[in-house]
PDB file of C-alpha atoms in Angstrom:
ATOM      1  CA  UNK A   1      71.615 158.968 108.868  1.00  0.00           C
ATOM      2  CA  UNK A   2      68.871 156.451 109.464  1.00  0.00           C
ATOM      3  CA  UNK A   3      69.779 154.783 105.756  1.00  0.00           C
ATOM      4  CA  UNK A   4      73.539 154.553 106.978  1.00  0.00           C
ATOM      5  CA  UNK A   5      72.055 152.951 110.132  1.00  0.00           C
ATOM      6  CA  UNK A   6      69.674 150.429 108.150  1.00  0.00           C
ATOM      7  CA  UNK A   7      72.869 149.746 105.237  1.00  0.00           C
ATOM      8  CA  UNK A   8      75.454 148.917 107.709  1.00  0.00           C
ATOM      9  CA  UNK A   9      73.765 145.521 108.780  1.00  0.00           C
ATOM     10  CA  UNK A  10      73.203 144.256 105.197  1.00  0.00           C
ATOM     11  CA  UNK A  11      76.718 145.295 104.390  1.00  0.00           C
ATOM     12  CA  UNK A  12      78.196 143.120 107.431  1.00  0.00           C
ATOM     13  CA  UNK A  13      75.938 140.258 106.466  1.00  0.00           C
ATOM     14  CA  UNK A  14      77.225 140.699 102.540  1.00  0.00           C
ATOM     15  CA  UNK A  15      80.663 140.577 103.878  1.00  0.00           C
ATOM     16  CA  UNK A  16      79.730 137.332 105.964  1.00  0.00           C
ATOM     17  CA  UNK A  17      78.299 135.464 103.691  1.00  0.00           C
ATOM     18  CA  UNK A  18      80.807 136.109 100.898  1.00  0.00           C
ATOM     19  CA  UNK A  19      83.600 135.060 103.409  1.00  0.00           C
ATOM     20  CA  UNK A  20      81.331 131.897 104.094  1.00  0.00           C
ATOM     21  CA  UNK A  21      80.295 131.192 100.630  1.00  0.00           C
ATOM     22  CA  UNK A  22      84.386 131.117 100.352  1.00  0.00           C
ATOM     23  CA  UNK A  23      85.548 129.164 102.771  1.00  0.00           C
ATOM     24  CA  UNK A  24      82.625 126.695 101.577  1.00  0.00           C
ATOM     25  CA  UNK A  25      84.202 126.654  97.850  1.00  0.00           C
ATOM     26  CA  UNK A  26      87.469 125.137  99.180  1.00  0.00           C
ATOM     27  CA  UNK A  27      86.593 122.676 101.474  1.00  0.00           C
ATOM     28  CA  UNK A  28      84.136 121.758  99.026  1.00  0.00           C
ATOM     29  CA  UNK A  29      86.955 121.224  96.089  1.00  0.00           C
ATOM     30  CA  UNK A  30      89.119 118.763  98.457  1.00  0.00           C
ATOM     31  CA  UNK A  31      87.810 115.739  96.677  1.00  0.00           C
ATOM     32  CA  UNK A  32      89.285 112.323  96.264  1.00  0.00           C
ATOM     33  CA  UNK A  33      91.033 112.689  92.895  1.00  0.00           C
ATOM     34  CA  UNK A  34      92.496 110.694  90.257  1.00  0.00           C
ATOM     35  CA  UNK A  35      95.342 111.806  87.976  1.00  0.00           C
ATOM     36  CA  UNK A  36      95.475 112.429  85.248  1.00  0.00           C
ATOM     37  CA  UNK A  37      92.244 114.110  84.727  1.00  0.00           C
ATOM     38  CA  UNK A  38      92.463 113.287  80.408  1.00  0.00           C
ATOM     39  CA  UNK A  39      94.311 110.504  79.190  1.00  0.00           C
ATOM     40  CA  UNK A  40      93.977 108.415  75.560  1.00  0.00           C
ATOM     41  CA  UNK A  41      92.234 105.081  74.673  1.00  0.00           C
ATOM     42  CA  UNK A  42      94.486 101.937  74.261  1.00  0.00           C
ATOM     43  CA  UNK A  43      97.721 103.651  76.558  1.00  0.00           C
ATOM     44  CA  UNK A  44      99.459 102.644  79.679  1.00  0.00           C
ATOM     45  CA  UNK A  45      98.900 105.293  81.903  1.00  0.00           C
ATOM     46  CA  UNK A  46     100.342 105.836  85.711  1.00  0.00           C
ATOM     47  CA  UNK A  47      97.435 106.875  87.812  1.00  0.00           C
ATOM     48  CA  UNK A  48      97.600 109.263  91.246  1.00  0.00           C
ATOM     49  CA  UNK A  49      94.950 109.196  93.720  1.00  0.00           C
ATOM     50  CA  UNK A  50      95.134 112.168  95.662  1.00  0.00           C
ATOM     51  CA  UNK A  51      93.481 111.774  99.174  1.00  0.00           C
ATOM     52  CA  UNK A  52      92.454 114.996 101.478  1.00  0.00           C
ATOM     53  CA  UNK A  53      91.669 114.903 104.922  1.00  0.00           C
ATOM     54  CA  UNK A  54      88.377 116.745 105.584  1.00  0.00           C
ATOM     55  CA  UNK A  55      87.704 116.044 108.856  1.00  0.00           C
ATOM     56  CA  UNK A  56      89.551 116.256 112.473  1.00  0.00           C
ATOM     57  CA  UNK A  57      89.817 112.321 112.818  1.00  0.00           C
ATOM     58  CA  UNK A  58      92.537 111.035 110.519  1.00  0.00           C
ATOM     59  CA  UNK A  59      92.464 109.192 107.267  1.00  0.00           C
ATOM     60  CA  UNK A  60      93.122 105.499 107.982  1.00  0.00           C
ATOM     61  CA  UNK A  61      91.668 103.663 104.654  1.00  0.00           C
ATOM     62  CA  UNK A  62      90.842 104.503 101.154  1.00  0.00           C
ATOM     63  CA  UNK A  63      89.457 102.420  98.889  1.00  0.00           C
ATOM     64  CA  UNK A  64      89.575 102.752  94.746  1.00  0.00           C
ATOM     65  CA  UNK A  65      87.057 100.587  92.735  1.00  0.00           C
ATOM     66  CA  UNK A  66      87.599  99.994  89.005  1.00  0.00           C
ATOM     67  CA  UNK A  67      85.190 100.239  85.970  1.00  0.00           C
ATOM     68  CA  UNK A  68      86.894  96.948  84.217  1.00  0.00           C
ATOM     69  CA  UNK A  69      85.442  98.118  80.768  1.00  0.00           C
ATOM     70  CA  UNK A  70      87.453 101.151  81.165  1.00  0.00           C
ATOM     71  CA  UNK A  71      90.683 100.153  82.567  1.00  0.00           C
ATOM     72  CA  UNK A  72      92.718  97.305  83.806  1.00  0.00           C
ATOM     73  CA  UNK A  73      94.925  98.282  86.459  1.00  0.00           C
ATOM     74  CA  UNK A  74      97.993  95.188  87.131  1.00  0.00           C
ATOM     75  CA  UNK A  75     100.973  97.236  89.509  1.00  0.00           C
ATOM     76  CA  UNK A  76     100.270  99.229  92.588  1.00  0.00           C
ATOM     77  CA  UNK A  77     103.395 101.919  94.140  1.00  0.00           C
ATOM     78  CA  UNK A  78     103.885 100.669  97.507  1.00  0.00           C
ATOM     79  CA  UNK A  79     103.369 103.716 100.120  1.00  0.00           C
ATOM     80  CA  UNK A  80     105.491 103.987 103.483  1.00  0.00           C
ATOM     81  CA  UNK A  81     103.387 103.647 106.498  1.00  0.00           C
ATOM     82  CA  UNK A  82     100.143 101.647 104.362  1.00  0.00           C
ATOM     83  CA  UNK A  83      99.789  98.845 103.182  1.00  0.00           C
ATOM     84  CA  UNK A  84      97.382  97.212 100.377  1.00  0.00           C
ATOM     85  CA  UNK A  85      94.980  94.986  99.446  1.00  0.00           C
ATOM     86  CA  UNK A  86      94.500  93.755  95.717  1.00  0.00           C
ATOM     87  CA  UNK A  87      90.369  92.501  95.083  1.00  0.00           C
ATOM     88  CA  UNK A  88      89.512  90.511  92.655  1.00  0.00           C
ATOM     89  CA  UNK A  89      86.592  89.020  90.955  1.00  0.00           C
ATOM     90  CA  UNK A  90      85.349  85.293  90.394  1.00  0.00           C
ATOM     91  CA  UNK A  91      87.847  85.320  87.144  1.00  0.00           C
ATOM     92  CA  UNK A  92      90.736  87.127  89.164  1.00  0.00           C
ATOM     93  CA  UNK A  93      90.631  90.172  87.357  1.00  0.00           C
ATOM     94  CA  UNK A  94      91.384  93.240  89.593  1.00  0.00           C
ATOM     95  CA  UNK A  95      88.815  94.923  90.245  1.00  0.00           C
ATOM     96  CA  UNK A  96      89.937  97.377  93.064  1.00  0.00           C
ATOM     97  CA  UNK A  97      92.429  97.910  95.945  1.00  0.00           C
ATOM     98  CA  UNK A  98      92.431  98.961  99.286  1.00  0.00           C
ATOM     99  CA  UNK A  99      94.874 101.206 101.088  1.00  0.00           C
ATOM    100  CA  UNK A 100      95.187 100.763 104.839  1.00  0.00           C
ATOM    101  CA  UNK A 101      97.611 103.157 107.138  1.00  0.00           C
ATOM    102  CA  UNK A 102      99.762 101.108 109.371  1.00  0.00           C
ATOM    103  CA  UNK A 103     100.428 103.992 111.529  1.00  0.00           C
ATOM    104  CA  UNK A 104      98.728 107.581 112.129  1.00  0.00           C
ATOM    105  CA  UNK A 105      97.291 107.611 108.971  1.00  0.00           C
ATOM    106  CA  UNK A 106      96.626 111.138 107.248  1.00  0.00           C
ATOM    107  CA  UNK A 107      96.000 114.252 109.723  1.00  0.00           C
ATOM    108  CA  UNK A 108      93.160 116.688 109.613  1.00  0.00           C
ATOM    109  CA  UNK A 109      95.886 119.167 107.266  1.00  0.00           C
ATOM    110  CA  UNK A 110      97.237 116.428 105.523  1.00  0.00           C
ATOM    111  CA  UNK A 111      96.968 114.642 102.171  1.00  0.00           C
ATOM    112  CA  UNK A 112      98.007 112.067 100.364  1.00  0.00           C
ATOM    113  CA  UNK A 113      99.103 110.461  97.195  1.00  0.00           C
ATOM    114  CA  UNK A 114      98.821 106.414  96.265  1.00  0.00           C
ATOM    115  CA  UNK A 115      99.941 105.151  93.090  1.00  0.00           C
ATOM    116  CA  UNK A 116      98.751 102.592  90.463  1.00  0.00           C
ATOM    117  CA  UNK A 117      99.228 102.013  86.909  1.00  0.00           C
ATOM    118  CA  UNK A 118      97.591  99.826  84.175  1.00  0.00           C
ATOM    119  CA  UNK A 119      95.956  99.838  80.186  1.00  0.00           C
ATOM    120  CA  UNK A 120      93.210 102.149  79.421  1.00  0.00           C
ATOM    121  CA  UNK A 121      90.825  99.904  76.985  1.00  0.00           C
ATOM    122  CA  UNK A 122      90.874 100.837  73.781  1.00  0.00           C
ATOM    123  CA  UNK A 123      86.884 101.929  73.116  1.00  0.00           C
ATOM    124  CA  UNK A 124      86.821 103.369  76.726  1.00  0.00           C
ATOM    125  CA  UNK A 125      85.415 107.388  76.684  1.00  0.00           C
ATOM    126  CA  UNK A 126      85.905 107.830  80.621  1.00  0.00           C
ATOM    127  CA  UNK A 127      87.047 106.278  83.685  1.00  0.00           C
ATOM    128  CA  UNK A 128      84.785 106.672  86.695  1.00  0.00           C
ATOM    129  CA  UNK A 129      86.933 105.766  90.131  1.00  0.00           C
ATOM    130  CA  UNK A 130      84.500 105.339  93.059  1.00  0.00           C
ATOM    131  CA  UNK A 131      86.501 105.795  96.041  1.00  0.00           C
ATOM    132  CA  UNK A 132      85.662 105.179 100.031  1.00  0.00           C
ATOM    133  CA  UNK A 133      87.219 106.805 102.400  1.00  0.00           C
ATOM    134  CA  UNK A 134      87.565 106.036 105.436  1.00  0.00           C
ATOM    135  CA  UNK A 135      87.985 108.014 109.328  1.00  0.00           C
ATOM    136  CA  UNK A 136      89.280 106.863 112.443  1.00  0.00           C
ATOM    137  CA  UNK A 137      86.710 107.433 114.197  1.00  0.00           C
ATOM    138  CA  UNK A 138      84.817 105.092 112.167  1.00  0.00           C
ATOM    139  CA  UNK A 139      83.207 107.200 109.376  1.00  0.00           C
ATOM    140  CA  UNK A 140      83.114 106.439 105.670  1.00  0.00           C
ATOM    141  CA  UNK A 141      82.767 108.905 103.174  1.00  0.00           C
ATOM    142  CA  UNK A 142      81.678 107.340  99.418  1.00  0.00           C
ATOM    143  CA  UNK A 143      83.093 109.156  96.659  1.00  0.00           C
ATOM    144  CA  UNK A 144      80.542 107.947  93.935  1.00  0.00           C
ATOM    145  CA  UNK A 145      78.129 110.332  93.411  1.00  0.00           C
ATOM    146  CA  UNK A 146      77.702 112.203  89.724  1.00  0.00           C
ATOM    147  CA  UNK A 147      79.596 114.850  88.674  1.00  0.00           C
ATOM    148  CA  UNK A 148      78.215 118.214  90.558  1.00  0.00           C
ATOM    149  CA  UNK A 149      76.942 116.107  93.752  1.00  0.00           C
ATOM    150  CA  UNK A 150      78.339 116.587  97.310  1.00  0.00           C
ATOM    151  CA  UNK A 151      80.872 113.633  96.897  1.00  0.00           C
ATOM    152  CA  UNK A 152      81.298 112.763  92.992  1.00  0.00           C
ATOM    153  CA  UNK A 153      83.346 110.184  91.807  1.00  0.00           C
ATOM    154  CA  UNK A 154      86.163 111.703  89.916  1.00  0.00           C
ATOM    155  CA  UNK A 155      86.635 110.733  86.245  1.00  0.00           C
ATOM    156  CA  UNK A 156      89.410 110.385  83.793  1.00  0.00           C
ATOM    157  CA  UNK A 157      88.077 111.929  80.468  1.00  0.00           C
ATOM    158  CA  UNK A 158      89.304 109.057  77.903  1.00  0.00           C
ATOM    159  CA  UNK A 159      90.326 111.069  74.002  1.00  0.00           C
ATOM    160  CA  UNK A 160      90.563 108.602  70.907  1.00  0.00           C
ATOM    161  CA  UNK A 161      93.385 107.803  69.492  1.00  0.00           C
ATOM    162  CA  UNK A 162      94.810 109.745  66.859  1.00  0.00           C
ATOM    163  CA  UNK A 163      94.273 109.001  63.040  1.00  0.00           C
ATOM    164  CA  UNK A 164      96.966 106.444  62.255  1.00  0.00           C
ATOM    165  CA  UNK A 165      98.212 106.301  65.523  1.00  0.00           C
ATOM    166  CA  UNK A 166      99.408 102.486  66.681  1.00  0.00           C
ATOM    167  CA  UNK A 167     100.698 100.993  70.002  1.00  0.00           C
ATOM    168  CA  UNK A 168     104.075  99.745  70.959  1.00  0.00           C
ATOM    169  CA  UNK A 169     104.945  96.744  72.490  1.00  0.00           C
ATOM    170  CA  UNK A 170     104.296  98.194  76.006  1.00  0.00           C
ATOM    171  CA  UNK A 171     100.951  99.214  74.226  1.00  0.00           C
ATOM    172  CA  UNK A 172     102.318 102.810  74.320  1.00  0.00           C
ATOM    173  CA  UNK A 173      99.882 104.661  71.714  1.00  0.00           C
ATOM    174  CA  UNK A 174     102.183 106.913  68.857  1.00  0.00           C
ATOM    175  CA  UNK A 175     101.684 108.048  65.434  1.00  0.00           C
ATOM    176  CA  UNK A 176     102.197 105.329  62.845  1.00  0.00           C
ATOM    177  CA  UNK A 177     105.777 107.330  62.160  1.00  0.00           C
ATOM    178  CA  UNK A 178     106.983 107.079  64.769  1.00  0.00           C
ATOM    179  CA  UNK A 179     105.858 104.564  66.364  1.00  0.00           C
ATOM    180  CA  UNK A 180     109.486 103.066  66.743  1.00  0.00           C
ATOM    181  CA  UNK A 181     110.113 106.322  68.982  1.00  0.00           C
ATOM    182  CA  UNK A 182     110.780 105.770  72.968  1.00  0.00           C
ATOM    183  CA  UNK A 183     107.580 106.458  74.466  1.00  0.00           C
ATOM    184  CA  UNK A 184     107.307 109.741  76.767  1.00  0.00           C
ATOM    185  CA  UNK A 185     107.443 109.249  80.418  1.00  0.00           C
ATOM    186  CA  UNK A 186     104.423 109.755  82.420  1.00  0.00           C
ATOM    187  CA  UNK A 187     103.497 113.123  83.166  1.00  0.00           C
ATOM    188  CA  UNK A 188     103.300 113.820  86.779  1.00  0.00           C
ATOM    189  CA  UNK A 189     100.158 114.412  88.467  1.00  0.00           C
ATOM    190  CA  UNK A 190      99.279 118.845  88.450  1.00  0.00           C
ATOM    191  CA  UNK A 191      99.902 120.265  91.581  1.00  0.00           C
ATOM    192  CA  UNK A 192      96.715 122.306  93.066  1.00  0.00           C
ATOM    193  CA  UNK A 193      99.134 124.615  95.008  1.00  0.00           C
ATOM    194  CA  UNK A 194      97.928 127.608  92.878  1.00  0.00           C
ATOM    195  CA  UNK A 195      94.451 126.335  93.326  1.00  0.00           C
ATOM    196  CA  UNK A 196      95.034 126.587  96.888  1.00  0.00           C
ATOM    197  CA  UNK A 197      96.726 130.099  96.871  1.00  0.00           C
ATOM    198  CA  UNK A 198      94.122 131.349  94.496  1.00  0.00           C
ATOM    199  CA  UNK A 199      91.161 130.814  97.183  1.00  0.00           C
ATOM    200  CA  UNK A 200      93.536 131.497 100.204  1.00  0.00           C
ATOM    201  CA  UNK A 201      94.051 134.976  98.429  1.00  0.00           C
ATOM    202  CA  UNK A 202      89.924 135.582  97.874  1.00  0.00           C
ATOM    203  CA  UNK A 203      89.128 134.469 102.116  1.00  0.00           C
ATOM    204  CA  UNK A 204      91.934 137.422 103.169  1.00  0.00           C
ATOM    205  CA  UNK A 205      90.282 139.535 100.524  1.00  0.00           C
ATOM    206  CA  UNK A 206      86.802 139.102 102.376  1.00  0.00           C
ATOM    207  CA  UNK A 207      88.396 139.191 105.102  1.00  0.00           C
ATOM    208  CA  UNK A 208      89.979 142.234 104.724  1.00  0.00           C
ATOM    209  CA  UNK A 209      85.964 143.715 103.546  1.00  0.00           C
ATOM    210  CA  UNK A 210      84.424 142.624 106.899  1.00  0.00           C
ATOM    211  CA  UNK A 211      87.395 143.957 108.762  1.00  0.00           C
ATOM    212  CA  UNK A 212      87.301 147.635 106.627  1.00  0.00           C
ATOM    213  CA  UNK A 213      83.030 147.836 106.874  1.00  0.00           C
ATOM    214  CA  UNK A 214      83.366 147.098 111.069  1.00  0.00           C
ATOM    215  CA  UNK A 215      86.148 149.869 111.205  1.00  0.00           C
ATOM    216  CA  UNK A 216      83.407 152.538 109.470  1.00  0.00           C
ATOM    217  CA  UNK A 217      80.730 151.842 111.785  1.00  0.00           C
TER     218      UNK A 217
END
């Protein structure tokens, strides 16, 4: 009896800290995001920043920053209830843009997608997108860091072109053959939905473990 007595504790804080450790994970995953995650040198690509809301004060300005020896983004979606602001450099070459909320902005449970598109350069191997976002109540959180820090920038992984491959006249990259070929359309962003039923699934599962170990004390 007095090793079911000294067991129960540890079990209850196992249970705890798994839930915790849980709940951690997916907050932790609700990054600033650009899609695609993999595109290919010398292509026009159409790029999706997904925006989260992490905090209880809303989302009211995000800012993207781009690596011009990587890419060279030229059109921007426009977004009901934001507007935008196109920066440029010294030789008015875009070098970012800024999204502002004309209204509410994005809620604590919300999240958002902006839209941009523009030529990957053709020796590029990755696209880092430092992003700022920024709170209502006046906070700014920098999306910059290196991959596996608290707030990483996210990065497009850049392949090489194929052997023999060649580039339309909307610099579209295709196999030589068929290079006279209508070029696909622009795969859509993945949706994270079974991302987010994946850990929803795991926090009931710990859940249900604290609940079970509380009933057998």
């Amino acid at each position: 009896m007095r090793t079911m007595r000294t067991t129960k504790p540890i079990r209850y804080l196992l249970a705890a800290g798994l839930l915790m450790s849980l709940l951690g994970g997916s907050i932790a995953s609700a990054h600033v995001t650009v899609y695609p995650k993999e595109t290919t040198q010398g292509t026009y690509e159409k790029f999706a920043v997904r925006v989260p809301s992490e905090k209880d004060a809303a989302t009211v300005k995000v800012e993207v920053r781009f690596p011009l020896d990587a890419v060279t983004v030229s059109r921007f979606e426009p977004k009901p209830g934001w507007t935008y602001e196109i920066k440029r450099d010294a030789d008015n070459k875009i070098t970012g843009v800024i999204w502002t909320a004309s209204g509410e902005g994005l809620g604590p449970t919300e999240f958002g997608e902006f839209y941009m598109s523009g030529k990957v350069a053709d020796n590029a191997t990755a696209i880092s997108w430092k992003a700022y976002q920024t709170y209502k109540d006046g906070s700014v959180v920098e999306w910059t860091g290196a991959e596996g820090a608290d707030k990483p920038a996210s990065v497009t992984k850049v392949n090489a072109k194929p052997a023999g491959a060649a580039a339309d006249s909307h610099g579209h990259t295709a196999p030589a053959a068929a290079a006279g070929a209508e070029p696909a359309a622009a795969a859509a962003a993945p949706s994270q939905t079974p991302l987010y039923l994946s850990a929803l699934a795991l926090i009931l599962g710990a859940a249900s473990l604290a609940v079970s170990l509380l009933r057998r004390r």
